[in-house]
């Protein structure tokens, strides 16, 4: 959706500058959401080894990069569309490498120990009912 929104923002047609800026901003926000989702998927602790879902994520990101690169190299689209496609190809390639790097780091890092339980508060303590500041 990020790439499609960016392509709609620069593709031919009668867009006002407001529409182009709004679609461009929407594409940036969705790109940020994609990065956050990549981080969440890569850092999950439910699977402690490289799993088939990790391979699927990597292949999907690689295919999106390949499709964007193919759009860049074809002579038919307008120059702004090819420029956005080149930017998307670079972004998806970077996202693919980022996912692999973060996932491998999460798989190889040792598990974090569970946090220690909070100490019991003495009932005679005058600050027993107050919330601790973090």
Coordinates of N, CA and C in Angstrom, one line a residue:
X1 N 0.8 -1.2 0.0 CA 0.0 0.0 0.0 C 0.9 1.3 0.0
X2 N 2.0 1.2 0.6 CA 2.9 2.3 0.6 C 3.3 2.7 -0.8
X3 N 3.7 1.7 -1.5 CA 4.2 2.0 -2.9 C 3.1 2.5 -3.8
X4 N 1.9 1.9 -3.7 CA 0.8 2.3 -4.5 C 0.4 3.7 -4.2
X5 N 0.4 4.1 -2.9 CA 0.0 5.4 -2.5 C 1.0 6.4 -3.1
X6 N 2.3 6.1 -3.0 CA 3.3 7.0 -3.5 C 3.2 7.1 -5.0
X7 N 2.9 6.0 -5.7 CA 2.8 6.1 -7.2 C 1.6 6.9 -7.6
X8 N 0.5 6.8 -6.8 CA -0.7 7.6 -7.1 C -0.4 9.1 -6.9
X9 N 0.4 9.4 -6.0 CA 0.7 10.8 -5.7 C 1.5 11.4 -6.8
X10 N 2.3 10.7 -7.6 CA 3.1 11.3 -8.6 C 2.7 10.9 -10.0
X11 N 1.7 10.0 -10.1 CA 1.3 9.5 -11.5 C 0.6 10.7 -12.2
X12 N 0.4 10.4 -13.5 CA -0.3 11.4 -14.3 C -1.7 11.6 -13.9
X13 N -2.3 12.7 -14.4 CA -3.7 13.0 -14.0 C -3.7 14.5 -13.5
X14 N -4.9 14.9 -13.1 CA -5.1 16.2 -12.7 C -5.2 16.3 -11.2
X15 N -4.0 16.2 -10.5 CA -4.0 16.3 -9.1 C -3.6 17.7 -8.7
X16 N -4.3 18.2 -7.6 CA -3.9 19.5 -7.1 C -2.6 19.2 -6.2
X17 N -1.9 20.3 -5.9 CA -0.7 20.2 -5.1 C -1.1 19.7 -3.7
X18 N -2.3 20.0 -3.2 CA -2.8 19.5 -1.9 C -2.9 18.0 -1.9
X19 N -3.5 17.5 -3.0 CA -3.7 16.0 -3.1 C -2.3 15.3 -3.2
X20 N -1.4 15.9 -3.9 CA 0.0 15.3 -4.0 C 0.6 15.3 -2.7
X21 N 0.6 16.4 -2.0 CA 1.2 16.5 -0.6 C 0.5 15.5 0.4
X22 N -0.8 15.5 0.3 CA -1.5 14.6 1.2 C -1.2 13.1 1.0
X23 N -1.2 12.7 -0.3 CA -0.9 11.3 -0.6 C 0.6 11.0 -0.3
X24 N 1.5 12.0 -0.5 CA 2.9 11.8 -0.2 C 3.1 11.6 1.3
X25 N 2.4 12.4 2.1 CA 2.4 12.3 3.6 C 1.8 11.0 4.0
X26 N 0.7 10.5 3.4 CA 0.2 9.3 3.7 C 1.1 8.1 3.4
X27 N 1.9 8.2 2.3 CA 2.9 7.2 2.0 C 4.0 7.2 3.0
X28 N 4.4 8.3 3.5 CA 5.5 8.4 4.5 C 5.0 7.7 5.8
X29 N 3.7 8.0 6.2 CA 3.2 7.4 7.4 C 3.1 5.9 7.3
X30 N 2.6 5.5 6.1 CA 2.5 4.0 5.9 C 3.9 3.4 5.9
X31 N 4.9 4.1 5.4 CA 6.3 3.5 5.4 C 6.8 3.4 6.8
X32 N 6.4 4.4 7.7 CA 6.8 4.2 9.1 C 6.1 3.1 9.7
X33 N 4.8 2.9 9.4 CA 4.1 1.7 9.9 C 4.7 0.4 9.5
X34 N 5.2 0.4 8.2 CA 5.9 -0.8 7.7 C 7.1 -1.1 8.5
X35 N 7.9 -0.1 8.8 CA 9.2 -0.3 9.5 C 8.8 -0.8 11.0
X36 N 7.8 -0.2 11.6 CA 7.4 -0.7 12.9 C 7.0 -2.1 12.9
X37 N 6.2 -2.5 11.9 CA 5.8 -3.9 11.8 C 6.9 -4.8 11.5
X38 N 7.9 -4.4 10.7 CA 9.1 -5.2 10.5 C 9.9 -5.4 11.8
X39 N 10.0 -4.4 12.6 CA 10.6 -4.5 13.9 C 9.9 -5.5 14.8
X40 N 8.6 -5.4 14.8 CA 7.8 -6.2 15.7 C 7.9 -7.7 15.2
X41 N 7.9 -7.9 13.9 CA 8.0 -9.3 13.4 C 9.4 -9.9 13.7
X42 N 10.4 -9.0 13.5 CA 11.8 -9.5 13.7 C 12.1 -9.7 15.1
X43 N 11.6 -9.0 16.0 CA 12.0 -9.1 17.4 C 11.1 -10.0 18.3
X44 N 10.1 -10.7 17.6 CA 9.2 -11.5 18.4 C 10.0 -12.7 19.1
X45 N 9.5 -13.0 20.3 CA 10.2 -14.0 21.1 C 9.4 -15.3 21.1
X46 N 8.3 -15.4 20.4 CA 7.5 -16.6 20.4 C 8.3 -17.8 19.6
X47 N 9.1 -17.4 18.7 CA 9.9 -18.4 18.0 C 11.4 -18.0 18.2
X48 N 12.1 -19.0 18.7 CA 13.5 -18.7 19.0 C 14.5 -19.2 17.9
X49 N 14.0 -19.6 16.8 CA 14.8 -20.0 15.7 C 14.3 -19.4 14.4
X50 N 15.0 -19.4 13.4 CA 14.6 -18.9 12.1 C 13.5 -19.8 11.6
X51 N 12.3 -19.3 11.4 CA 11.1 -20.1 11.1 C 10.7 -19.8 9.7
X52 N 9.7 -20.6 9.2 CA 9.3 -20.5 7.8 C 8.6 -19.1 7.6
X53 N 8.0 -18.6 8.6 CA 7.3 -17.3 8.5 C 8.4 -16.2 8.2
X54 N 9.6 -16.4 8.8 CA 10.7 -15.4 8.5 C 11.1 -15.5 7.1
X55 N 11.2 -16.7 6.5 CA 11.5 -16.8 5.1 C 10.4 -16.2 4.2
X56 N 9.2 -16.4 4.6 CA 8.1 -15.7 3.8 C 8.2 -14.2 3.9
X57 N 8.4 -13.7 5.0 CA 8.6 -12.2 5.1 C 9.7 -11.7 4.3
X58 N 10.9 -12.4 4.3 CA 12.0 -12.0 3.5 C 11.7 -12.1 2.0
X59 N 11.0 -13.2 1.6 CA 10.7 -13.3 0.2 C 9.7 -12.2 -0.3
X60 N 8.7 -11.9 0.6 CA 7.8 -10.9 0.2 C 8.5 -9.5 0.0
X61 N 9.3 -9.2 1.0 CA 10.0 -7.9 0.8 C 10.9 -7.9 -0.4
X62 N 11.6 -9.0 -0.7 CA 12.4 -9.1 -1.8 C 11.6 -9.0 -3.1
X63 N 10.5 -9.6 -3.2 CA 9.6 -9.5 -4.4 C 9.1 -8.1 -4.6
X64 N 8.8 -7.4 -3.5 CA 8.3 -6.0 -3.7 C 9.5 -5.2 -4.2
X65 N 10.7 -5.4 -3.7 CA 11.9 -4.7 -4.2 C 12.1 -5.0 -5.7
X66 N 11.9 -6.3 -6.1 CA 12.1 -6.7 -7.5 C 11.1 -6.1 -8.4
X67 N 9.8 -6.1 -8.0 CA 8.8 -5.4 -8.8 C 9.0 -3.9 -8.9
X68 N 9.4 -3.3 -7.9 CA 9.7 -1.8 -8.0 C 10.9 -1.6 -8.9
X69 N 11.9 -2.5 -8.8 CA 13.1 -2.3 -9.7 C 12.7 -2.6 -11.2
X70 N 11.8 -3.5 -11.4 CA 11.4 -3.8 -12.8 C 10.6 -2.6 -13.3
X71 N 9.8 -2.0 -12.5 CA 9.1 -0.8 -12.9 C 10.0 0.4 -13.2
X72 N 11.1 0.4 -12.5 CA 12.1 1.5 -12.8 C 12.8 1.3 -14.1
X73 N 13.0 0.1 -14.5 CA 13.8 -0.1 -15.7 C 13.0 -0.2 -17.0
X74 N 11.6 -0.3 -16.9 CA 10.8 -0.2 -18.1 C 10.7 1.2 -18.6
X75 N 10.7 1.4 -19.9 CA 10.7 2.7 -20.5 C 9.3 3.3 -20.6
X76 N 8.3 2.6 -20.3 CA 6.9 3.1 -20.5 C 6.4 4.1 -19.5
X77 N 6.7 3.9 -18.2 CA 6.1 4.9 -17.2 C 6.8 6.2 -17.4
X78 N 6.1 7.2 -16.9 CA 6.6 8.6 -16.9 C 7.8 8.7 -15.9
X79 N 8.6 9.7 -16.1 CA 9.8 9.9 -15.3 C 9.5 10.0 -13.8
X80 N 8.5 10.7 -13.3 CA 8.2 10.7 -11.9 C 7.9 9.3 -11.3
X81 N 7.2 8.5 -12.1 CA 6.8 7.2 -11.7 C 8.0 6.3 -11.6
X82 N 8.9 6.4 -12.5 CA 10.2 5.7 -12.5 C 11.1 6.1 -11.3
X83 N 11.1 7.4 -11.0 CA 11.9 7.9 -9.9 C 11.3 7.3 -8.5
X84 N 10.0 7.4 -8.4 CA 9.4 6.8 -7.2 C 9.6 5.3 -7.1
X85 N 9.6 4.6 -8.2 CA 9.8 3.2 -8.2 C 11.3 2.9 -7.8
X86 N 12.2 3.7 -8.3 CA 13.6 3.5 -7.8 C 13.7 3.7 -6.3
X87 N 13.0 4.7 -5.8 CA 13.1 5.0 -4.4 C 12.4 3.8 -3.6
X88 N 11.3 3.3 -4.1 CA 10.7 2.2 -3.5 C 11.5 0.9 -3.5
X89 N 12.2 0.7 -4.7 CA 13.1 -0.5 -4.8 C 14.2 -0.4 -3.7
X90 N 14.8 0.8 -3.6 CA 15.8 1.0 -2.6 C 15.3 0.8 -1.2
X91 N 14.1 1.3 -0.9 CA 13.5 1.2 0.4 C 13.1 -0.2 0.7
X92 N 12.5 -1.0 -0.2 CA 12.1 -2.4 0.1 C 13.4 -3.2 0.2
X93 N 14.4 -3.0 -0.5 CA 15.7 -3.7 -0.4 C 16.3 -3.5 1.0
X94 N 16.3 -2.2 1.4 CA 16.8 -1.9 2.8 C 15.9 -2.5 3.8
X95 N 14.6 -2.6 3.6 CA 13.7 -3.2 4.6 C 13.9 -4.7 4.7
X96 N 14.2 -5.3 3.6 CA 14.5 -6.7 3.5 C 15.8 -7.0 4.3
X97 N 16.8 -6.3 4.1 CA 18.1 -6.5 4.8 C 17.9 -6.2 6.3
X98 N 17.1 -5.1 6.6 CA 16.9 -4.8 8.0 C 16.1 -5.9 8.7
X99 N 15.1 -6.5 8.1 CA 14.4 -7.6 8.7 C 15.3 -8.7 9.0
X100 N 16.1 -9.1 8.0 CA 17.0 -10.3 8.2 C 18.0 -10.0 9.3
X101 N 18.6 -8.8 9.3 CA 19.5 -8.4 10.3 C 18.9 -8.4 11.7
X102 N 17.7 -7.8 11.9 CA 17.1 -7.8 13.2 C 16.6 -9.2 13.6
X103 N 16.1 -10.0 12.7 CA 15.7 -11.3 13.1 C 16.8 -12.2 13.5
X104 N 17.9 -12.1 12.8 CA 19.1 -12.9 13.2 C 19.6 -12.5 14.5
X105 N 19.6 -11.2 14.8 CA 20.0 -10.7 16.1 C 19.1 -11.2 17.2
X106 N 17.8 -11.2 16.9 CA 16.8 -11.7 17.9 C 17.0 -13.2 18.2
X107 N 17.3 -13.9 17.1 CA 17.4 -15.4 17.3 C 18.7 -15.7 18.0
X108 N 19.8 -15.0 17.8 CA 21.1 -15.4 18.4 C 21.3 -14.7 19.8
X109 N 20.5 -13.7 20.1 CA 20.7 -13.1 21.4 C 20.1 -14.0 22.5
X110 N 20.7 -14.0 23.7 CA 20.2 -14.9 24.8 C 18.9 -14.3 25.3
X111 N 18.1 -15.2 25.8 CA 16.8 -14.8 26.3 C 17.0 -13.9 27.5
X112 N 16.1 -12.9 27.6 CA 16.2 -12.0 28.8 C 15.5 -12.7 30.0
X113 N 16.1 -12.5 31.2 CA 15.5 -13.2 32.4 C 14.2 -12.4 32.7
X114 N 13.3 -13.1 33.4 CA 12.1 -12.5 33.8 C 12.4 -11.4 34.9
X115 N 11.6 -10.3 34.9 CA 11.9 -9.3 35.9 C 11.6 -9.8 37.3
X116 N 12.4 -9.4 38.3 CA 12.2 -9.8 39.7 C 10.9 -9.1 40.2
X117 N 10.2 -9.9 41.1 CA 9.0 -9.3 41.6 C 9.3 -8.1 42.5
X118 N 8.4 -7.2 42.6 CA 8.6 -6.0 43.4 C 8.6 -6.4 44.9
X119 N 9.5 -5.7 45.7 CA 9.5 -6.0 47.1 C 8.2 -5.6 47.8
X120 N 7.9 -6.4 48.8 CA 6.6 -6.1 49.6 C 6.8 -4.8 50.4
X121 N 5.8 -4.0 50.5 CA 5.8 -2.7 51.2 C 5.3 -3.0 52.6
X122 N 6.0 -2.4 53.6 CA 5.5 -2.5 55.0 C 4.3 -1.7 55.1
X123 N 3.2 -2.2 55.8 CA 2.0 -1.5 56.0 C 2.1 -0.3 56.8
X124 N 3.1 -0.2 57.7 CA 3.3 0.9 58.5 C 4.1 2.1 57.8
X125 N 4.5 1.8 56.6 CA 5.2 2.8 55.8 C 4.2 3.9 55.4
X126 N 4.5 5.2 55.7 CA 3.6 6.3 55.4 C 3.4 6.4 53.9
X127 N 4.3 6.0 53.1 CA 4.2 6.1 51.6 C 3.7 4.8 51.0
X128 N 3.1 3.9 51.8 CA 2.7 2.6 51.3 C 1.6 2.7 50.2
X129 N 0.7 3.7 50.3 CA -0.4 3.8 49.4 C 0.0 4.6 48.1
X130 N 1.2 5.3 48.2 CA 1.5 6.1 47.0 C 2.1 5.2 45.9
X131 N 2.0 5.7 44.7 CA 2.6 4.9 43.6 C 4.0 5.3 43.4
X132 N 4.8 4.3 43.1 CA 6.3 4.6 42.9 C 6.5 5.3 41.6
X133 N 7.4 6.3 41.6 CA 7.7 7.0 40.4 C 8.8 6.2 39.6
X134 N 8.6 6.1 38.3 CA 9.5 5.3 37.4 C 10.5 6.2 36.8

